[in-house]
Short mmCIF file of C-alpha atoms in Angstrom, two decimals:
data_model
loop_
_atom_site.label_atom_id
_atom_site.label_comp_id
_atom_site.label_asym_id
_atom_site.label_seq_id
_atom_site.Cartn_x
_atom_site.Cartn_y
_atom_site.Cartn_z
CA MET W 127 -185.36 -32.84 -22.43
CA ILE W 128 -187.25 -35.12 -23.93
CA LEU W 129 -185.68 -38.54 -22.60
CA TYR W 130 -186.53 -42.00 -25.28
CA GLY W 131 -186.51 -44.12 -22.00
CA CYS W 132 -183.96 -45.13 -20.27
CA ILE W 133 -184.56 -43.95 -17.34
CA VAL W 134 -183.43 -45.42 -14.21
CA ASN W 135 -184.03 -44.25 -10.38
CA VAL W 136 -184.93 -40.33 -10.89
CA ASP W 137 -184.10 -36.97 -8.65
CA PHE W 138 -186.67 -34.91 -10.00
CA ASN W 139 -186.61 -31.48 -9.36
CA GLN W 140 -189.51 -30.16 -11.89
CA ARG W 141 -189.47 -25.58 -11.37
CA GLU W 142 -193.39 -24.80 -11.81
CA PRO W 143 -193.84 -21.58 -14.07
CA VAL W 144 -194.95 -18.40 -12.49
CA HIS W 145 -198.88 -17.50 -14.21
CA SER W 146 -200.94 -14.57 -13.08
CA ALA W 147 -204.39 -15.75 -12.06
CA GLY W 148 -205.81 -13.56 -14.73
CA ARG W 149 -203.85 -14.68 -17.68
CA LYS W 150 -205.00 -18.79 -16.41
CA GLY W 151 -208.77 -17.48 -16.13
CA ALA W 152 -208.33 -14.86 -19.60
CA TRP W 153 -207.27 -17.82 -21.20
CA MET W 154 -209.27 -20.80 -19.41
CA ALA W 155 -212.95 -18.11 -19.54
CA HIS W 156 -212.63 -17.29 -22.66
CA GLY W 157 -212.41 -20.46 -24.68
CA GLU W 158 -209.00 -19.02 -26.45
CA ARG W 159 -206.80 -21.73 -28.00
CA LEU W 160 -203.55 -21.57 -27.52
CA THR W 161 -200.27 -21.56 -29.44
CA SER W 162 -197.36 -23.78 -29.22
CA ARG W 163 -195.15 -21.90 -27.39
CA GLU W 164 -197.76 -20.34 -25.15
CA VAL W 165 -198.48 -24.95 -24.54
CA ALA W 166 -194.83 -24.77 -24.08
CA GLU W 167 -194.90 -22.11 -21.45
CA ARG W 168 -198.01 -22.96 -19.20
CA LEU W 169 -196.45 -26.61 -19.01
CA GLY W 170 -193.35 -25.39 -18.57
CA VAL W 171 -191.44 -27.48 -21.51
CA LYS W 172 -189.34 -27.05 -24.66
CA LEU W 173 -191.09 -26.27 -27.68
CA GLU W 174 -189.84 -30.28 -28.45
CA THR W 175 -191.86 -31.46 -25.33
CA VAL W 176 -195.03 -29.44 -26.76
CA TYR W 177 -194.97 -31.72 -30.11
CA ALA W 178 -193.84 -35.02 -28.36
CA TYR W 179 -197.10 -34.69 -26.18
CA ALA W 180 -199.11 -33.93 -29.41
CA SER W 181 -197.31 -36.57 -31.27
CA ARG W 182 -197.99 -39.47 -28.43
CA GLY W 183 -201.63 -38.56 -28.38
CA LEU W 184 -201.46 -36.47 -25.14
CA LEU W 185 -202.79 -33.38 -26.87
CA HIS W 186 -205.00 -32.62 -29.99
CA SER W 187 -203.58 -30.17 -31.95
CA GLN W 188 -205.46 -28.71 -34.76
CA ARG W 189 -203.51 -26.30 -37.55
CA ALA W 190 -203.94 -22.42 -37.10
CA ALA W 191 -205.83 -20.12 -39.32
CA GLY W 192 -203.85 -19.73 -42.33
CA GLY W 193 -202.28 -23.02 -42.00
CA ARG W 194 -199.04 -22.18 -40.07
CA GLY W 195 -198.39 -23.37 -36.99
CA SER W 196 -200.85 -25.30 -34.41
CA THR W 197 -203.17 -24.86 -31.52
CA PHE W 198 -204.19 -26.17 -28.86
CA ASP W 199 -207.59 -27.45 -27.01
CA PRO W 200 -206.47 -24.45 -23.07
CA ALA W 201 -208.34 -27.60 -21.18
CA GLU W 202 -206.56 -29.55 -21.98
CA VAL W 203 -203.67 -28.59 -21.62
CA GLU W 204 -204.95 -27.32 -18.28
CA ARG W 205 -205.81 -31.56 -17.16
CA LEU W 206 -202.06 -32.34 -18.48
CA ARG W 207 -200.44 -29.38 -16.59
CA THR W 208 -202.52 -30.75 -13.11
CA GLN W 209 -202.48 -34.54 -13.94
CA GLY W 210 -200.12 -35.46 -16.12
CA HIS W 211 -197.79 -33.01 -15.57
CA PRO W 212 -196.91 -33.26 -12.46
CA ARG W 213 -194.40 -31.74 -9.50
CA GLY W 214 -191.99 -33.33 -7.44
CA ARG W 215 -190.71 -36.77 -7.11
CA ALA W 216 -193.82 -38.18 -8.08
CA ALA W 217 -193.82 -36.26 -11.77
CA VAL W 218 -192.04 -39.31 -12.59
CA ALA W 219 -195.44 -40.90 -13.07
CA GLY W 220 -196.66 -38.54 -15.11
CA GLY W 221 -193.89 -36.99 -16.75
CA LEU W 222 -191.97 -40.28 -17.89
CA VAL W 223 -195.33 -42.53 -17.82
CA ALA W 224 -198.58 -40.33 -18.70
CA ALA W 225 -200.72 -42.11 -21.34
CA GLY W 226 -199.02 -44.76 -22.71
CA GLY W 227 -195.46 -44.69 -22.07
CA LEU W 228 -194.28 -40.65 -23.56
CA VAL W 229 -191.18 -40.54 -22.14
CA ALA W 230 -190.64 -36.16 -21.57
CA THR W 231 -189.79 -34.09 -18.80
CA ASP W 232 -187.93 -31.01 -19.09
CA ALA W 233 -183.96 -30.30 -18.30
CA THR W 234 -184.86 -29.84 -14.84
CA VAL W 235 -185.06 -33.90 -14.54
CA ALA W 236 -181.80 -35.10 -12.72
CA VAL W 237 -181.15 -38.86 -13.74
CA ASP W 238 -179.34 -40.32 -10.85
CA ALA W 239 -175.79 -41.56 -12.53
CA THR W 240 -175.37 -44.55 -10.10
CA ALA W 241 -178.58 -45.89 -11.75
CA ALA W 242 -177.69 -45.93 -15.15
CA VAL W 243 -177.42 -49.72 -16.38
CA GLY W 244 -180.95 -50.55 -14.90
CA GLY W 245 -183.77 -49.69 -13.26
CA ILE W 246 -186.41 -50.56 -14.04
CA ALA W 247 -189.38 -48.32 -11.79
CA ALA W 248 -192.42 -49.27 -11.39
CA VAL W 249 -195.11 -47.09 -10.98
CA ASP W 250 -198.54 -47.01 -9.85
CA ARG W 251 -201.56 -44.40 -9.91
CA THR W 252 -200.45 -41.72 -6.40
CA GLY W 253 -196.82 -42.09 -8.98
CA ALA W 254 -194.89 -43.34 -6.50
CA VAL W 255 -191.62 -45.01 -7.77
CA ASP W 256 -190.57 -48.17 -6.49
CA ARG W 257 -186.63 -47.61 -6.33
CA THR W 258 -186.80 -51.55 -5.90
CA ALA W 259 -186.93 -52.37 -9.29
CA ALA W 260 -183.45 -52.12 -10.69
CA ALA W 261 -183.07 -53.90 -13.85
CA GLY W 262 -183.75 -52.53 -16.74
CA GLY W 263 -184.38 -49.23 -18.24
CA LEU W 264 -188.09 -49.26 -18.25
CA VAL W 265 -191.37 -47.46 -17.07
CA ALA W 266 -193.97 -49.02 -16.67
CA ALA W 267 -197.18 -47.84 -14.39
CA ASP W 268 -199.76 -50.37 -13.23
CA ASP W 269 -203.00 -51.65 -14.06
CA ARG W 270 -205.16 -48.71 -11.60
CA ALA W 271 -202.68 -46.27 -14.24
CA ARG W 272 -203.08 -47.84 -17.11
CA GLU W 273 -206.69 -47.30 -17.22
CA ALA W 274 -207.19 -44.28 -16.76
CA ASP W 275 -204.90 -42.67 -18.39
CA ALA W 276 -203.84 -44.52 -21.45
CA PRO W 277 -205.67 -43.13 -25.06
CA ARG W 278 -203.97 -45.96 -26.57
CA GLY W 279 -201.79 -48.78 -26.57
CA GLY W 280 -201.60 -48.86 -23.03
CA ASP W 281 -197.64 -48.61 -20.88
CA LEU W 282 -196.03 -48.54 -24.02
CA PRO W 283 -192.09 -47.91 -22.88
CA ALA W 284 -189.76 -45.47 -24.55
CA VAL W 285 -186.94 -45.81 -26.00
CA ARG W 286 -184.22 -43.42 -26.46
CA THR W 287 -183.56 -42.92 -30.51
CA ARG W 288 -181.78 -41.24 -33.53
CA LEU W 289 -183.65 -41.92 -35.99
CA THR W 290 -187.03 -41.50 -36.21
CA LEU W 291 -189.42 -38.97 -35.49
CA VAL W 292 -193.54 -38.37 -35.97
CA ALA W 293 -194.16 -34.49 -34.85
CA GLU W 294 -196.63 -31.90 -35.53
CA GLY W 295 -197.65 -34.24 -38.41
CA HIS W 296 -194.19 -35.20 -39.59
CA LEU W 297 -192.19 -38.24 -39.90
CA TYR W 298 -187.99 -37.20 -40.36
CA TYR W 299 -185.61 -39.18 -40.68
CA ARG W 300 -182.71 -38.57 -39.02
CA GLY W 301 -183.90 -34.80 -38.32
CA VAL W 302 -184.93 -34.45 -41.47
CA ASP W 303 -188.18 -34.41 -43.01
CA ALA W 304 -188.73 -38.09 -44.66
CA VAL W 305 -191.50 -36.59 -47.59
CA GLU W 306 -189.00 -34.34 -48.54
CA PHE W 307 -186.32 -37.06 -48.33
CA VAL W 308 -187.55 -39.95 -49.83
CA ALA W 309 -188.54 -38.03 -53.38
CA ARG W 310 -184.73 -37.11 -53.53
CA HIS W 311 -183.11 -39.84 -52.44
CA ARG W 312 -183.32 -43.53 -53.60
CA PHE W 313 -184.82 -46.29 -51.49
CA GLU W 314 -180.81 -47.73 -50.92
CA GLU W 315 -179.91 -44.20 -49.98
CA VAL W 316 -182.58 -44.33 -47.50
CA ALA W 317 -181.29 -47.07 -45.92
CA GLY W 318 -177.57 -45.26 -45.97
CA TRP W 319 -178.79 -42.92 -44.00
CA LEU W 320 -181.15 -44.60 -41.32
CA TRP W 321 -178.15 -47.06 -41.06
CA ARG W 322 -175.19 -44.80 -40.97
CA GLY W 323 -176.09 -40.73 -41.36
CA ARG W 324 -174.90 -40.81 -44.74
CA THR W 325 -176.57 -41.39 -48.25
CA ASP W 326 -172.53 -41.63 -50.13
CA PRO W 327 -171.81 -44.59 -50.84
CA ALA W 328 -175.30 -46.27 -50.61
CA PRO W 329 -175.39 -49.78 -49.41
CA VAL W 330 -176.10 -52.49 -52.44
CA PHE W 331 -178.24 -55.40 -51.61
CA ILE W 332 -176.59 -58.83 -53.82
CA VAL W 333 -176.86 -62.26 -52.41
CA PRO W 334 -174.02 -63.91 -52.72
CA PRO W 335 -174.03 -67.40 -55.28
CA ASP W 336 -174.34 -70.41 -53.13
CA LEU W 337 -176.80 -68.27 -50.84
CA ALA W 338 -178.86 -67.55 -53.81
CA ALA W 339 -178.77 -71.12 -55.07
CA THR W 340 -179.36 -72.32 -51.58
CA LEU W 341 -183.03 -70.28 -51.13
CA GLU W 342 -184.26 -71.05 -54.80
CA ARG W 343 -183.93 -75.21 -53.32
CA VAL W 344 -185.40 -74.04 -49.57
CA GLY W 345 -188.14 -72.28 -51.57
CA GLY W 346 -188.80 -75.13 -54.01
CA ILE W 347 -190.22 -77.62 -51.56
CA LEU W 348 -192.69 -75.21 -49.38
CA PRO W 349 -196.23 -75.50 -50.06
CA ALA W 350 -197.72 -74.02 -53.49
CA ARG W 351 -200.03 -71.75 -50.83
CA SER W 352 -197.20 -70.14 -48.76
CA ARG W 353 -197.95 -66.76 -48.31
CA LEU W 354 -195.05 -64.75 -49.22
CA THR W 355 -194.70 -63.43 -46.11
CA ASP W 356 -194.09 -67.43 -45.00
CA ARG W 357 -191.19 -67.40 -47.74
CA MET W 358 -189.52 -64.20 -46.43
CA ARG W 359 -189.33 -65.76 -43.17
CA VAL W 360 -187.86 -69.14 -43.98
CA ALA W 361 -185.31 -66.85 -45.97
CA VAL W 362 -184.29 -65.43 -42.83
CA SER W 363 -183.34 -68.43 -41.25
CA VAL W 364 -181.43 -70.05 -44.01
CA ALA W 365 -179.61 -67.14 -44.82
CA ALA W 366 -178.71 -67.38 -40.96
CA SER W 367 -177.83 -70.67 -41.05
CA SER W 368 -175.27 -69.75 -44.04
CA ASP W 369 -173.46 -67.19 -42.41
CA PRO W 370 -171.15 -68.49 -40.03
CA LEU W 371 -170.50 -64.72 -39.03
CA ARG W 372 -173.42 -64.15 -38.18
CA PHE W 373 -172.63 -63.27 -34.01
CA ASP W 374 -170.48 -61.05 -35.12
CA LEU W 375 -172.11 -57.50 -34.63
CA ARG W 376 -169.27 -55.03 -34.98
CA GLU W 377 -170.93 -52.03 -36.75
CA ASP W 378 -169.04 -52.99 -39.68
CA SER W 379 -170.10 -56.81 -39.75
CA VAL W 380 -173.68 -55.94 -39.02
CA LEU W 381 -174.08 -53.46 -42.25
CA LEU W 382 -172.54 -56.10 -44.38
CA THR W 383 -175.24 -59.03 -43.03
CA ALA W 384 -177.98 -56.48 -43.55
CA CYS W 385 -177.34 -56.19 -47.54
CA THR W 386 -177.25 -59.42 -47.82
CA LEU W 387 -180.19 -59.91 -45.53
CA VAL W 388 -182.94 -57.15 -47.26
CA ALA W 389 -181.59 -58.51 -50.66
CA SER W 390 -182.35 -62.41 -49.86
CA LEU W 391 -185.56 -60.88 -48.46
CA VAL W 392 -186.34 -60.00 -52.46
CA GLU W 393 -184.48 -63.33 -53.57
CA ALA W 394 -187.23 -65.41 -52.09
CA LEU W 395 -190.15 -64.44 -53.30
CA PRO W 396 -191.37 -66.61 -56.49
CA ALA W 397 -191.53 -64.99 -59.82
CA PRO W 398 -195.32 -64.28 -61.18
CA PRO W 399 -196.34 -64.80 -64.33
CA GLU W 400 -195.53 -62.45 -67.21
CA ALA W 401 -197.78 -58.94 -67.69
CA SER W 402 -200.35 -59.63 -64.73
CA GLN W 403 -203.67 -58.17 -65.09
CA ALA W 404 -205.18 -55.88 -62.06
CA VAL W 405 -208.97 -56.57 -61.63
CA GLY W 406 -211.04 -56.00 -64.30
CA GLY W 407 -208.65 -57.02 -66.32
CA ARG W 408 -207.33 -53.02 -66.60
CA ALA W 409 -204.48 -53.18 -68.17
CA THR W 410 -201.28 -52.64 -65.53
CA ALA W 411 -198.46 -50.57 -65.11
CA GLY W 412 -195.75 -53.83 -65.89
CA ALA W 413 -198.13 -55.00 -68.74
CA SER W 414 -198.63 -51.69 -70.71
CA GLN W 415 -198.95 -48.04 -70.58
CA ARG W 416 -195.16 -47.97 -70.61
CA THR W 417 -193.09 -44.16 -69.86
CA GLY W 418 -189.93 -45.98 -70.81
CA THR W 419 -188.89 -48.99 -68.60
CA ALA W 420 -186.43 -49.35 -65.83
CA GLU W 421 -183.34 -51.08 -65.82
CA SER W 422 -183.22 -54.70 -66.50
CA VAL W 423 -184.25 -56.81 -63.36
CA GLY W 424 -180.23 -58.32 -61.81
CA GLU W 425 -178.58 -58.29 -58.93
CA ARG W 426 -176.62 -54.51 -59.33
CA ALA W 427 -180.74 -53.53 -60.15
CA GLY W 428 -181.94 -51.33 -57.08
CA ILE W 429 -183.98 -53.17 -54.23
CA ALA W 430 -186.88 -51.63 -56.34
CA THR W 431 -186.53 -52.90 -59.93
CA ARG W 432 -186.25 -56.26 -58.32
CA LEU W 433 -188.88 -56.40 -55.80
CA TRP W 434 -191.44 -55.51 -58.69
CA GLY W 435 -190.07 -58.10 -61.35
CA ARG W 436 -191.26 -60.56 -58.29
CA LEU W 437 -194.29 -58.56 -57.63
CA ALA W 438 -195.89 -58.02 -61.09
CA GLY W 439 -193.70 -59.94 -62.88
CA GLY W 440 -191.69 -57.95 -66.07
CA ALA W 441 -189.29 -54.84 -65.36
CA GLY W 442 -192.23 -52.89 -65.31
CA ASP W 443 -191.62 -49.18 -66.54
CA VAL W 444 -189.46 -46.00 -65.11
CA VAL W 445 -193.12 -44.28 -63.14
CA ALA W 446 -193.80 -46.98 -61.45
CA ILE W 447 -190.64 -48.89 -60.33
CA ALA W 448 -190.53 -45.16 -58.70
CA CYS W 449 -194.20 -45.34 -57.35
CA LEU W 450 -192.24 -48.76 -55.72
CA ASP W 451 -189.39 -47.36 -54.43
CA ARG W 452 -191.25 -43.92 -52.89
CA ALA W 453 -193.10 -46.82 -50.93
CA LEU W 454 -190.33 -48.57 -49.83
CA GLY W 455 -188.21 -45.61 -48.59
CA LEU W 456 -192.23 -43.83 -47.32
CA LEU W 457 -192.11 -47.11 -45.00
CA ALA W 458 -188.65 -48.06 -43.91
CA ASP W 459 -188.68 -46.54 -40.64
CA HIS W 460 -192.09 -45.05 -38.20
CA ASP W 461 -190.94 -44.89 -34.79
CA LEU W 462 -191.17 -47.30 -32.10
CA ALA W 463 -193.76 -49.32 -34.07
CA VAL W 464 -194.78 -52.84 -31.91
CA SER W 465 -192.78 -54.87 -34.52
CA THR W 466 -189.96 -52.23 -34.53
CA PHE W 467 -189.79 -52.77 -30.44
CA ALA W 468 -189.59 -56.18 -31.16
CA ALA W 469 -186.47 -56.12 -33.45
CA ARG W 470 -185.23 -54.33 -30.18
CA VAL W 471 -185.68 -55.85 -27.52
CA ALA W 472 -184.03 -58.78 -29.44
CA ALA W 473 -180.93 -56.27 -30.25
CA SER W 474 -181.07 -55.44 -26.56
CA ALA W 475 -181.00 -59.48 -25.84
CA ARG W 476 -177.71 -59.57 -28.59
CA ALA W 477 -179.37 -61.37 -30.37
CA ASP W 478 -177.88 -61.43 -34.34
CA PRO W 479 -179.42 -59.25 -37.07
CA TYR W 480 -180.96 -62.16 -38.95
CA ALA W 481 -183.29 -63.19 -34.89
CA VAL W 482 -183.83 -59.43 -35.25
CA VAL W 483 -185.50 -59.42 -38.34
CA SER W 484 -187.23 -62.63 -37.34
CA ALA W 485 -188.57 -61.29 -34.33
CA GLY W 486 -189.55 -57.86 -36.18
CA LEU W 487 -191.71 -60.45 -39.00
CA ALA W 488 -192.83 -62.45 -36.24
CA ALA W 489 -194.21 -59.35 -34.80
CA LEU W 490 -195.23 -57.96 -38.78
CA ASP W 491 -197.61 -60.83 -39.28
CA GLY W 492 -201.20 -59.23 -38.06
CA PRO W 493 -204.38 -56.94 -39.91
CA LEU W 494 -203.36 -54.60 -37.07
CA HIS W 495 -199.72 -53.73 -38.32
CA GLY W 496 -198.26 -55.61 -41.54
CA GLY W 497 -201.56 -56.82 -42.36
CA ALA W 498 -203.13 -53.51 -42.96
CA SER W 499 -202.80 -53.20 -46.26
CA ARG W 500 -204.29 -56.51 -47.58
CA LEU W 501 -207.49 -55.24 -45.78
CA ALA W 502 -207.23 -52.07 -47.24
CA TYR W 503 -206.73 -53.97 -51.30
CA ARG W 504 -209.80 -56.13 -50.32
CA LEU W 505 -211.93 -52.97 -49.62
CA LEU W 506 -210.43 -51.08 -52.75
CA ALA W 507 -211.37 -54.27 -54.39
CA GLU W 508 -214.75 -54.55 -53.17
CA VAL W 509 -215.31 -51.00 -54.62
CA LEU W 510 -214.24 -51.64 -57.47
CA ASP W 511 -216.21 -54.46 -58.44
CA ARG W 512 -219.39 -52.82 -56.90
CA GLY W 513 -218.72 -49.35 -58.04
CA ASP W 514 -220.25 -47.44 -54.99
CA ALA W 515 -218.35 -46.61 -52.12
CA VAL W 516 -221.27 -45.12 -50.13
CA VAL W 517 -222.61 -49.22 -49.62
CA VAL W 518 -219.29 -50.58 -48.90
CA VAL W 519 -218.63 -48.37 -46.49
CA SER W 520 -222.09 -48.05 -44.60
CA GLU W 521 -221.44 -51.61 -44.05
CA HIS W 522 -218.46 -51.75 -42.54
CA LEU W 523 -219.70 -48.95 -40.49
CA ARG W 524 -223.26 -50.79 -39.82
CA ALA W 525 -221.51 -53.97 -38.67
CA ASP W 526 -219.02 -51.07 -36.41
CA GLN W 527 -216.14 -52.16 -38.30
CA ARG W 528 -213.00 -50.40 -38.95
CA ILE W 529 -212.96 -49.11 -42.44
CA PRO W 530 -209.39 -50.40 -43.53
CA GLY W 531 -206.90 -47.99 -44.99
CA PHE W 532 -207.78 -44.59 -43.26
CA GLY W 533 -206.76 -43.42 -39.59
CA HIS W 534 -203.77 -43.21 -37.43
CA GLY W 535 -203.51 -42.21 -34.28
CA LEU W 536 -200.47 -40.28 -35.00
CA TYR W 537 -201.38 -37.94 -37.85
CA PRO W 538 -204.56 -36.68 -37.11
CA ASP W 539 -204.63 -34.21 -39.54
CA GLY W 540 -203.74 -37.27 -41.85
CA ASP W 541 -200.44 -39.41 -43.00
CA PRO W 542 -198.01 -37.48 -44.70
CA ARG W 543 -196.84 -41.09 -46.06
CA ALA W 544 -200.18 -42.10 -48.02
CA ARG W 545 -200.32 -37.96 -49.39
CA ALA W 546 -197.12 -38.53 -50.66
CA LEU W 547 -197.47 -41.59 -52.20
CA LEU W 548 -200.68 -41.01 -53.70
CA ALA W 549 -199.65 -37.53 -55.23
CA ALA W 550 -196.83 -40.00 -57.16
CA LEU W 551 -199.32 -42.69 -58.11
CA ALA W 552 -201.35 -39.34 -59.92
CA ALA W 553 -198.52 -39.57 -62.72
CA LEU W 554 -198.95 -43.75 -63.23
CA PRO W 555 -202.01 -43.82 -66.28
CA ALA W 556 -202.45 -47.30 -64.60
CA ALA W 557 -203.17 -45.96 -61.43
CA GLU W 558 -206.04 -43.34 -62.39
CA PRO W 559 -209.31 -46.31 -61.21
CA PHE W 560 -207.56 -47.43 -57.98
CA LEU W 561 -207.31 -43.75 -57.11
CA ALA W 562 -210.61 -42.77 -58.42
CA ALA W 563 -212.18 -45.55 -56.25
CA ALA W 564 -210.09 -44.81 -53.38
CA GLY W 565 -211.15 -41.41 -53.65
CA GLU W 566 -214.76 -41.70 -53.24
CA ILE W 567 -213.42 -43.76 -50.19
CA ALA W 568 -212.05 -40.94 -48.74
CA ARG W 569 -214.72 -38.43 -49.46
CA VAL W 570 -217.62 -41.27 -47.70
CA ALA W 571 -215.40 -41.52 -44.75
CA GLY W 572 -214.32 -38.57 -44.55
CA ARG W 573 -217.84 -36.89 -44.05
CA GLU W 574 -219.15 -40.27 -41.73
CA ARG W 575 -216.24 -40.49 -39.47
CA ALA W 576 -213.74 -37.09 -40.45
CA LEU W 577 -211.53 -39.90 -41.01
CA ARG W 578 -208.68 -39.03 -43.97
CA PRO W 579 -206.44 -41.78 -45.45
CA ASN W 580 -202.93 -43.98 -44.32
CA VAL W 581 -200.54 -45.89 -46.05
CA ASP W 582 -201.91 -48.63 -46.33
CA LEU W 583 -205.19 -47.36 -48.58
CA SER W 584 -202.18 -45.42 -50.76
CA LEU W 585 -199.83 -49.32 -50.86
CA ALA W 586 -203.17 -50.82 -52.18
CA VAL W 587 -203.88 -48.73 -54.39
CA LEU W 588 -200.29 -49.10 -56.29
CA THR W 589 -200.25 -52.82 -55.62
CA MET W 590 -203.66 -52.82 -57.59
CA ALA W 591 -202.31 -50.54 -60.80
CA ALA W 592 -199.35 -52.94 -60.82
CA GLY W 593 -201.22 -56.25 -60.85
CA MET W 594 -199.88 -57.50 -57.93
CA PRO W 595 -201.47 -59.57 -55.33
CA ALA W 596 -203.06 -58.80 -52.35
CA GLU W 597 -200.26 -60.23 -50.42
CA ALA W 598 -197.91 -57.38 -51.82
CA GLY W 599 -198.42 -54.68 -49.68
CA GLU W 600 -197.88 -56.80 -46.58
CA VAL W 601 -194.55 -57.62 -48.71
CA ILE W 602 -193.33 -54.10 -49.53
CA PHE W 603 -193.72 -52.89 -46.11
CA ALA W 604 -192.01 -55.97 -44.58
CA VAL W 605 -188.91 -55.71 -46.54
CA ALA W 606 -188.64 -51.81 -46.46
CA ARG W 607 -189.05 -51.68 -42.61
CA THR W 608 -186.60 -54.55 -41.92
CA VAL W 609 -184.23 -51.31 -43.43
CA GLY W 610 -185.52 -49.75 -39.86
CA TRP W 611 -185.37 -52.62 -37.73
CA LEU W 612 -181.61 -53.46 -38.63
CA ALA W 613 -180.99 -49.60 -37.73
CA HIS W 614 -182.79 -49.76 -34.76
CA ALA W 615 -180.29 -52.68 -34.03
CA LEU W 616 -177.10 -51.21 -34.99
CA GLU W 617 -178.05 -48.74 -32.31
CA GLU W 618 -179.05 -50.60 -29.43
CA TYR W 619 -176.31 -52.87 -29.74
CA GLN W 620 -174.22 -49.89 -28.50
CA GLU W 621 -176.47 -49.92 -25.30
CA THR W 622 -176.54 -51.84 -22.08
CA PRO W 623 -177.52 -55.33 -22.48
CA LEU W 624 -181.09 -56.60 -21.74
CA ARG W 625 -181.75 -53.03 -20.86
CA LEU W 626 -184.87 -53.13 -22.64
CA ARG W 627 -186.37 -55.85 -20.01
CA PRO W 628 -189.75 -54.32 -17.87
CA ARG W 629 -190.97 -55.49 -15.12
CA GLY W 630 -194.38 -57.07 -14.83
CA VAL W 631 -196.96 -55.59 -12.27
CA TYR W 632 -198.88 -59.37 -11.17
CA ALA W 633 -202.45 -59.07 -11.32
CA GLY W 634 -203.84 -62.66 -9.97
CA PRO W 635 -205.30 -64.13 -7.36
CA PRO W 636 -204.17 -63.21 -3.96
CA ILE W 637 -200.31 -65.29 -2.75
CA THR W 638 -201.05 -67.91 -0.44
CA GLY W 639 -198.45 -70.09 1.23
CA PRO W 640 -197.18 -73.75 0.30
CA GLN W 641 -200.04 -76.32 0.09
CA ALA W 642 -199.92 -78.39 3.45
#
């Protein structure tokens, strides 16, 4: 059983699987890679737990010969078995906190029901559990364990969720492969699936006329240099102040609020000049080479159509709008990303949906999260301007800088969202030069650092092909992820309030008595 958080005082009765010394010696001596089932057998866990270990970086997988299934390094499995998968009551440290916050145990874990409303467990390097910490639902390790065991992200609390899973190089929305699901459903239907577990009827995103007028007035007094994401944050506050029922956290009320909120984010964006041009004066999907005009921009149009009108100008063509809709769906949720966890913590404190989205937008505002697409945009623009991907990438490497738009800790074999969006963009004639430049960068990055494109690079290709501004990728990300934040809020509102309250591990100077 994999427990995604909310763990309190734990009684552990871990069974150690029985293996012959001969079998262990054989695969350790010859170094043969293990299948997923062999790893599960060796660790005494279910296959799902093995996938969770891989998605969190505890184990690193490689595709098996023939492309079916994954294989694992026996030595790495053995280290996890002996260090991160300990026996007895101390297994809380290894099983619930090992390597940056993975919460994964097998079915022999029994949760103390009397502590089900709280139970922050502060875990030191020995794996001892401080049972006096009873107020929250998280497990945090001390600094020594953090430095020794966490491969990325430090001590991250893990939270039980039914919404999204990243495993074996795939992204799942409520148990369905997200790439395949998004290919068959509009963004509105993706929202319905995440919010309610069904696509019919799909939510309708509409801004009430009075609120639309208020958003226009407020937007008119903001400085002209305001970033688009600044305008979105203001829009959330304006929408909240206009909603006297925002504190009604019943599901039906939250769903209505969610529809207004998503639409308000798009409504707050100023419309650009018609028929903008992409880098180097190339024709864009919004300006020419139309393969059919998308539905007219209005309140009944889909979010992708309306967002296109605000970011690129004009109606756009059918293929281009479909690519933007695909991007929105692929970005709707992604496990507990930093912004999603911030939003979920706010929901745990019973903040209203507007405050939840404000928390998410605040965490999104940075170059390592929502702003990463802007950096990828700049990289792509530089390669197009200079005409040499090798030189541009080499300069990044020489300066010991990461290559924007490449690599993802959860997808060592490549980001499936990037593959899906880049494949969709191949049908867009205006994207051809940008796809070619991205391909050149990918070849250099793959050769020099074994890095593969992530979704930020595909966003950069989309926004450049559309003639959108450099910050458009962050806007698309924010609109899409707002659906995910609200899905997590709906889920968190059903949990015990204030459960996401970790206890700090004091690392300051020694405590002294009162000053004389």
